Amino acid sequence: MAEPIKSRLRKLLPWALGLFAGGIVLVLAIAYSGIFNVAASAGHPELLEWLLTLGKSRSVIVNSKPVDAPELNLTELVPLGAAHFQGGCATCHGVPGQSVNPVYDQMLPQPPDLQIHAPMWKREQLFWMVRHGIQFTGMPAWSGDKRDDEVWAVVAFLEALPSMKPEDYRRYARGNAQDNIETQNYAAREFADKGRAKINITACNRCHDTEDAQPTSPYVPRLGGQAKAYLKRALHEYHNDLRQSGFMEPIAGELDDEHINRLTDYYASLTVPVNNPAQYPSSPKLELGRQLAENGDRSLKIPACLSCHGVNKRPDYPRLAGQPEQYLRQQLQVLRQGIRAKTSYGLLMTTIARRLTEQQAEAAAAFFASQSLAERVDHKAGEGLRQ
Amino acid sequence: MRYAINKTLCVMALLVIAGCGDKQSAFAGLGPVSSRITLLIWIMFIGAALITVLISVLMLISITGPAGWRHKLAGEKSIVWGGIVFPVVTLTALLIYGFLILKAGATLVHAEDPVHISVVGEQWWWRVIYRHDDGHTTESANELRIPTGRSVEIKLSTADVIHSFWIPAYAGKIDMIPGRINTLHFSADKPGIATGQCAEYCGGAHALMSFYTVAMAPSDYEAWVAKERANARQDFQSEGEQLFLSSGCGGCHTIRGSQADGKIGPDLTHVGNRLSLGAGILPNTTESFAKWISQHQTIKPENLMPPFDIFSENELQSLAAYLNGLE
């Protein structure tokens, strides 16, 4: 019986091939003819809309399956996520209490109001969309290559967003920036010249420390008292895509040399508060961190951290004393993953970071967080090696 | 065809001749231990050659010789004498001689007032620790200085994997085994420079792990020891020293007399005085220092010094000049 079926199939083969070729020709003809209307104003035919939506949500659901969602500490992450949302996402998605500019409302598909839409997705699905973006929708991928760790701050924000009141959002988005967007006192002419005061993406104080405020999140480094040469190097690396960060690259990208000079001058000259030692009671972890910082680990070939990050070191090496523990831990992880190996400085530290055990990395972060930078501030940093 | 054979022979001859340089050759025999090893090599080689000729002649006879000779060769007497007695006697003699050679360093073990040096094999360099008569120690790297005419006792150990310490011109090779200390004795007859090599595969840069041995007349040696024991000259005005300290070099390297007290990499107190850089692979010049600092991962791939390509050309020059000046 097998024989007749096989021969019948063989007879059908030319037909199948013909149909296939015809299909290709038809698709090409439609594309070339311009019959298909790509105008955003035209909208999608209902059937196509249904198909695209199905494809999109299935793709997000299926592709996000391998993502392992961590516990998220909302207090620590939401301020950082909110500030990034304000700088990178709000234009299209809108913010609580203010409707989207009609320009972006006319996109196809329309960027969803995330106060309503975010709760429809699971944590790992939100992560996947923010990390990878979505084709055909205008949703971009995360601009810090391989910086998955940063994306979680935005996910935390998206989870907090639905219940966020407009004033809460503004408080988060503004961070330490003093300009109060609600009570601008511009005179009418001034207003006419400058327009409504907005929180600019290059406003560092949305996240970073000021004379009298801490960074808004422990995942944000303290810039006050940092050496100017290091700050300059970091901003140039972000600007030139040599150091990866979805938060900092969009900001540094808008800064020119003159901006960078002024900002780094400002931060290098900030006075830094002294840590209260009582906040950091002695613990085995801190002791291990101190050991590592002062003596290194000879068997693992780890030099003492302080031989580069101590007093009177190169001004283009970062000062670590007084940096938030979470930030230091995160940077060590990023270094260990080789994400910062594009610059010679990064490569140098990558080699050393990879020699640390997990426990040592955490201890070193805890130790430097417990230290105070105050007595080490060198206001002339960058001008010479000697104080 | 003939041309090809000639060419092959030439290449082989060149390879053989290449091994004849004095610096790293077991035939050089610069001390009593290696001289006896050299003698053993020659006895073995000549003996083996004679035996090979003898066997060839006997084979030729057994194939094409007159019937009488062939008959005699096949006889029981020939088999017993040629096949049993001869090998037993020859091999026993060689074995006994070999044992005696093995103990060649033994007389040196009991020699009075030996020079005490410890060498630690590290991936991929040699940590050399001089144990001075008054109990003090000083560290150096990738270079052994020894006085002539005096017994040298070297304690061999390793910081990581198995290495093998071999200075062919002075002694046989001895492995450096984790958890053990092996001892090597030898002495040098006359002043001169020889090279040594790691003789046991120990990972990535194994082939680039060599060192120099400098034998010096006793008075020169004493002068050298005195200089070696002194701290490095301090020069706080030097930009090179400032760079060395502020860039973190002191996290791994020691320069006695300065703040740099790292123990991970080679001690650099008198590095300008040594013959080579990077464990016997670059000549010791200012240019070599600059090259090593900025490109060492290319020069000696996988070596454990972190890549330090962060210096400007000026900084590199200052740093290199400072290091080369550490004499």
XYZ file of C-alpha atoms in Angstrom, chain A:
387
model
C 0.000 0.000 0.000
C 2.940 2.292 0.612
C 3.806 2.509 -3.041
C 0.621 4.248 -4.346
C 0.757 6.922 -1.573
C 4.360 7.670 -2.346
C 3.711 8.032 -6.059
C 0.669 10.229 -5.409
C 2.793 12.485 -3.194
C 5.397 12.627 -5.924
C 2.722 13.844 -8.334
C 1.738 16.579 -5.858
C 5.293 17.813 -5.437
C 5.451 20.085 -8.525
C 2.159 21.667 -7.434
C 3.467 22.333 -3.936
C 6.662 23.866 -5.275
C 4.679 25.969 -7.721
C 2.411 27.267 -4.965
C 5.401 28.098 -2.780
C 7.149 30.022 -5.563
C 3.869 31.765 -6.392
C 3.510 32.786 -2.737
C 6.954 34.349 -2.695
C 6.255 36.218 -5.911
C 2.940 37.461 -4.497
C 4.572 38.757 -1.279
C 7.288 40.502 -3.300
C 4.686 41.981 -5.618
C 2.622 43.318 -2.719
C 5.707 44.808 -1.048
C 6.919 46.391 -4.294
C 3.529 47.683 -5.364
C 3.168 49.758 -2.163
C -0.386 48.526 -1.683
C 0.281 47.819 1.986
C -0.153 51.031 3.898
C 2.499 51.491 6.595
C 1.073 54.821 7.761
C 0.865 54.958 11.544
C -2.335 56.953 11.015
C -3.912 54.064 9.121
C -3.849 51.764 12.138
C -3.748 47.997 11.832
C -6.521 45.938 10.302
C -8.294 44.118 13.119
C -7.037 40.678 12.159
C -3.412 41.864 11.850
C -3.712 43.692 15.172
C -4.906 40.476 16.825
C -2.120 38.461 15.231
C 0.615 40.955 16.187
C -0.616 41.231 19.763
C -0.750 37.452 20.084
C 2.759 37.095 18.647
C 4.138 39.776 20.915
C 2.699 38.513 24.171
C 3.549 34.890 23.396
C 7.101 35.888 22.530
C 7.501 37.794 25.788
C 6.019 34.923 27.806
C 8.115 32.229 26.138
C 11.410 34.134 25.981
C 11.236 35.338 29.563
C 10.873 31.774 30.898
C 14.617 31.311 31.639
C 14.790 34.603 33.549
C 15.339 34.037 37.246
C 13.646 36.871 39.101
C 15.377 37.899 42.336
C 13.786 39.339 45.450
C 13.549 43.092 44.924
C 14.111 45.572 47.711
C 11.672 48.297 46.670
C 12.980 50.964 49.056
C 16.471 50.631 47.609
C 15.564 50.230 43.950
C 12.455 52.329 43.268
C 14.170 55.772 43.513
C 16.797 54.692 40.982
C 14.218 53.089 38.677
C 11.998 56.159 38.901
C 14.796 58.560 38.015
C 15.706 56.468 34.987
C 12.039 56.203 33.984
C 11.764 59.973 34.106
C 14.846 60.368 31.914
C 14.359 57.513 29.469
C 10.789 56.226 29.423
C 8.399 58.982 30.530
C 8.414 60.777 27.177
C 6.566 57.909 25.501
C 4.817 56.206 28.404
C 3.745 59.252 30.378
C 3.889 59.689 34.138
C 1.260 59.598 36.878
C -0.832 62.729 36.828
C 0.249 63.967 33.436
C -0.931 62.794 30.048
C 1.502 61.891 27.275
C 2.412 64.531 24.762
C 0.147 64.051 21.689
C 3.260 63.539 19.526
C 3.976 60.197 21.191
C 0.324 59.358 21.519
C 0.241 59.015 17.751
C 2.738 56.173 17.675
C 1.562 52.794 16.392
C 1.236 50.847 18.566
C 0.482 53.463 21.177
C 2.958 53.249 24.093
C 0.884 51.795 26.931
C 0.130 53.659 30.136
C 2.207 51.548 32.481
C 0.149 52.357 35.572
C -2.511 50.208 33.938
C -0.394 47.796 31.886
C 2.580 46.944 34.130
C 0.519 44.774 36.527
C -0.506 42.570 33.561
C 3.002 41.152 33.371
C 5.029 39.028 35.691
C 8.299 40.289 37.153
C 10.518 38.301 34.762
C 8.388 39.384 31.794
C 8.766 43.043 32.711
C 12.495 42.436 33.033
C 12.694 40.820 29.624
C 10.847 43.680 27.901
C 12.933 46.413 29.538
C 16.162 44.486 28.898
C 15.555 43.494 25.285
C 12.964 45.940 23.949
C 10.224 44.891 21.505
C 10.497 44.805 17.712
C 8.011 46.793 15.567
C 6.847 48.824 18.553
C 9.578 51.417 19.032
C 10.450 49.986 22.471
C 14.270 50.083 22.668
C 16.551 47.534 24.325
C 18.567 48.424 27.452
C 21.438 50.670 26.497
C 23.958 49.206 28.959
C 25.211 46.073 27.263
C 24.923 43.012 29.554
C 23.927 45.186 32.523
C 21.013 42.962 33.554
C 21.658 44.004 37.153
C 20.541 47.570 36.400
C 17.291 46.529 34.746
C 15.875 45.212 38.020
C 15.710 48.760 39.412
C 13.330 49.680 36.593
C 11.329 46.489 37.151
C 11.002 47.384 40.846
C 9.771 50.823 39.827
C 7.249 49.348 37.382
C 5.887 47.156 40.151
C 5.526 50.161 42.435
C 4.103 52.408 39.694
C 0.439 51.317 39.615
C -0.189 52.477 43.173
C 1.971 55.598 42.894
C 0.320 58.978 43.408
C 1.461 61.882 41.210
C 3.215 63.595 44.125
C 5.017 60.356 45.085
C 6.207 59.946 41.532
C 7.477 63.500 41.344
C 9.320 63.084 44.620
C 11.054 59.946 43.324
C 11.778 61.326 39.871
C 13.251 64.524 41.276
C 15.458 62.745 43.795
C 17.895 65.212 45.334
C 17.343 67.835 42.641
C 16.141 70.971 44.379
C 14.286 72.676 41.562
C 10.682 72.226 42.498
C 8.710 71.564 39.358
C 5.425 72.401 41.047
C 6.197 75.870 42.312
C 8.337 77.415 39.609
C 8.657 81.118 40.244
C 9.571 82.160 36.745
C 8.383 85.601 35.786
C 6.134 85.487 32.728
C 8.923 86.603 30.338
C 11.288 84.062 31.886
C 8.663 81.399 31.535
C 8.138 82.418 27.941
C 11.875 82.153 27.308
C 12.671 78.935 29.096
C 9.408 77.099 29.052
C 8.118 74.945 31.840
C 10.856 73.748 34.178
C 11.528 70.088 33.547
C 13.739 67.568 35.219
C 16.490 67.235 32.679
C 18.097 63.863 32.105
C 21.501 65.394 32.802
C 20.455 66.514 36.267
C 22.902 64.408 38.330
C 21.085 65.202 41.548
C 18.144 63.089 40.491
C 20.203 60.224 41.966
C 23.555 61.362 43.289
C 24.554 62.972 46.563
C 24.591 66.707 47.258
C 26.130 68.832 50.030
C 23.416 67.678 52.372
C 21.822 64.587 50.880
C 22.838 60.962 50.389
C 22.535 59.277 47.019
C 18.877 58.323 46.558
C 19.678 54.612 46.359
C 22.482 52.449 47.751
C 23.043 51.312 44.157
C 24.139 54.848 43.285
C 27.762 55.829 44.007
C 28.612 58.829 46.122
C 30.365 61.399 43.942
C 31.221 64.019 46.569
C 34.923 63.989 47.366
C 35.770 61.572 44.580
C 38.959 62.411 42.690
C 38.303 64.668 39.696
C 40.493 62.638 37.355
C 38.525 59.495 38.134
C 35.146 61.207 37.668
C 36.313 62.577 34.346
C 37.527 59.198 33.222
C 34.229 57.553 34.230
C 32.119 60.121 32.360
C 34.298 59.857 29.253
C 34.082 56.081 29.373
C 30.283 56.261 29.588
C 30.202 58.874 26.859
C 32.275 56.715 24.514
C 30.453 53.436 25.229
C 33.567 52.015 26.902
C 31.832 51.507 30.224
C 28.389 49.957 30.172
C 25.432 51.397 32.028
C 21.851 51.866 30.891
C 21.555 54.624 33.492
C 24.744 56.585 32.898
C 25.386 56.215 29.159
C 22.296 58.186 28.062
C 23.302 60.956 30.467
C 27.027 61.079 29.682
C 26.102 60.970 26.000
C 24.550 64.421 26.343
C 27.511 65.943 28.179
C 30.369 67.651 26.373
C 33.907 68.196 27.705
C 33.015 71.552 29.204
C 30.042 70.086 31.080
C 32.174 67.218 32.310
C 34.848 69.598 33.538
C 32.423 71.705 35.522
C 30.574 68.769 37.014
C 33.715 66.929 38.061
C 35.140 70.111 39.603
C 31.961 70.473 41.605
C 31.866 66.897 42.875
C 35.575 66.734 43.657
C 35.204 69.789 45.876
C 32.145 68.608 47.830
C 32.711 68.013 51.527
C 31.831 64.499 52.515
C 30.033 63.554 55.712
C 31.909 61.315 58.153
C 30.442 57.870 58.736
C 29.297 57.153 62.231
C 31.409 54.155 63.309
C 28.603 52.999 65.602
C 26.632 52.181 62.460
C 29.185 49.550 61.569
C 29.724 47.289 64.571
C 32.660 44.940 64.213
C 31.732 41.652 62.547
C 33.663 38.736 61.016
C 32.677 40.023 57.580
C 34.049 43.516 58.249
C 37.208 41.988 59.705
C 37.709 39.845 56.603
C 37.171 42.941 54.505
C 39.738 44.871 56.510
C 42.263 42.049 56.155
C 41.759 41.991 52.419
C 41.914 45.766 52.111
C 45.083 46.078 54.162
C 46.964 42.885 53.338
C 45.302 41.220 50.363
C 45.360 37.440 50.058
C 48.710 36.054 49.071
C 47.501 32.535 48.309
C 44.907 33.811 45.832
C 47.326 36.455 44.514
C 45.047 39.316 45.517
C 46.966 42.513 46.332
C 45.772 44.714 49.201
C 42.820 46.834 47.960
C 44.375 49.868 49.635
C 47.516 49.635 47.501
C 45.395 51.262 44.774
C 42.317 52.542 46.615
C 44.058 53.996 49.668
C 45.445 57.417 50.536
C 47.664 59.286 48.046
C 46.974 57.008 45.124
C 46.597 57.842 41.450
C 43.793 60.392 41.038
C 42.354 58.359 38.164
C 41.808 55.401 40.515
C 38.460 55.591 42.349
C 38.266 56.199 46.086
C 36.125 53.532 47.617
C 35.867 54.613 51.252
C 32.307 55.589 52.111
C 30.734 54.237 48.922
C 27.450 52.382 49.488
C 27.951 48.659 50.060
C 25.391 47.619 47.449
C 27.050 49.729 44.777
C 30.497 48.287 45.495
C 29.176 44.729 45.539
C 27.361 45.278 42.261
C 30.444 46.780 40.582
C 32.591 43.846 41.714
C 30.050 41.484 40.147
C 30.008 43.522 36.949
C 33.811 43.436 36.879
C 33.892 39.696 37.509
C 31.557 39.167 34.560
C 34.030 41.012 32.350
C 31.550 43.770 31.509
C 34.058 46.511 32.343
C 36.998 44.956 30.493
C 36.800 47.343 27.523
C 39.185 49.866 29.110
C 42.688 49.187 30.380
C 41.680 50.354 33.859
C 38.665 48.049 33.792
C 40.771 45.151 32.549
C 43.246 45.686 35.367
C 40.512 45.453 37.988
C 38.697 42.633 36.164
C 41.773 40.455 36.628
C 41.830 41.126 40.352
C 38.047 41.004 40.900
C 37.997 37.524 39.364
C 40.469 36.260 41.962
C 38.149 37.204 44.847
C 35.896 34.578 46.333
C 32.208 35.499 46.602
C 32.695 35.927 50.340
C 35.752 38.152 49.905
C 33.944 40.383 47.405
C 31.102 40.933 49.860
C 33.496 41.538 52.741
C 35.537 44.070 50.765
C 32.355 45.956 49.801
C 31.177 45.997 53.415
C 34.567 47.191 54.666
C 34.884 50.117 52.259
C 31.276 51.130 52.932
C 32.110 51.362 56.635
C 35.051 53.696 56.026
C 34.907 57.473 55.777
C 36.311 59.355 52.849
C 36.210 62.659 54.723
C 39.769 62.746 56.026
C 41.091 61.613 52.681
C 39.626 64.293 50.495
C 42.209 65.852 48.271
C 40.777 69.018 46.802
C 43.586 69.365 44.346
C 43.074 65.850 43.049
C 43.902 65.619 39.405
C 46.534 68.325 39.447
C 49.325 66.089 40.607
C 50.033 62.897 42.379
C 51.285 64.448 45.597
C 49.098 66.207 48.109
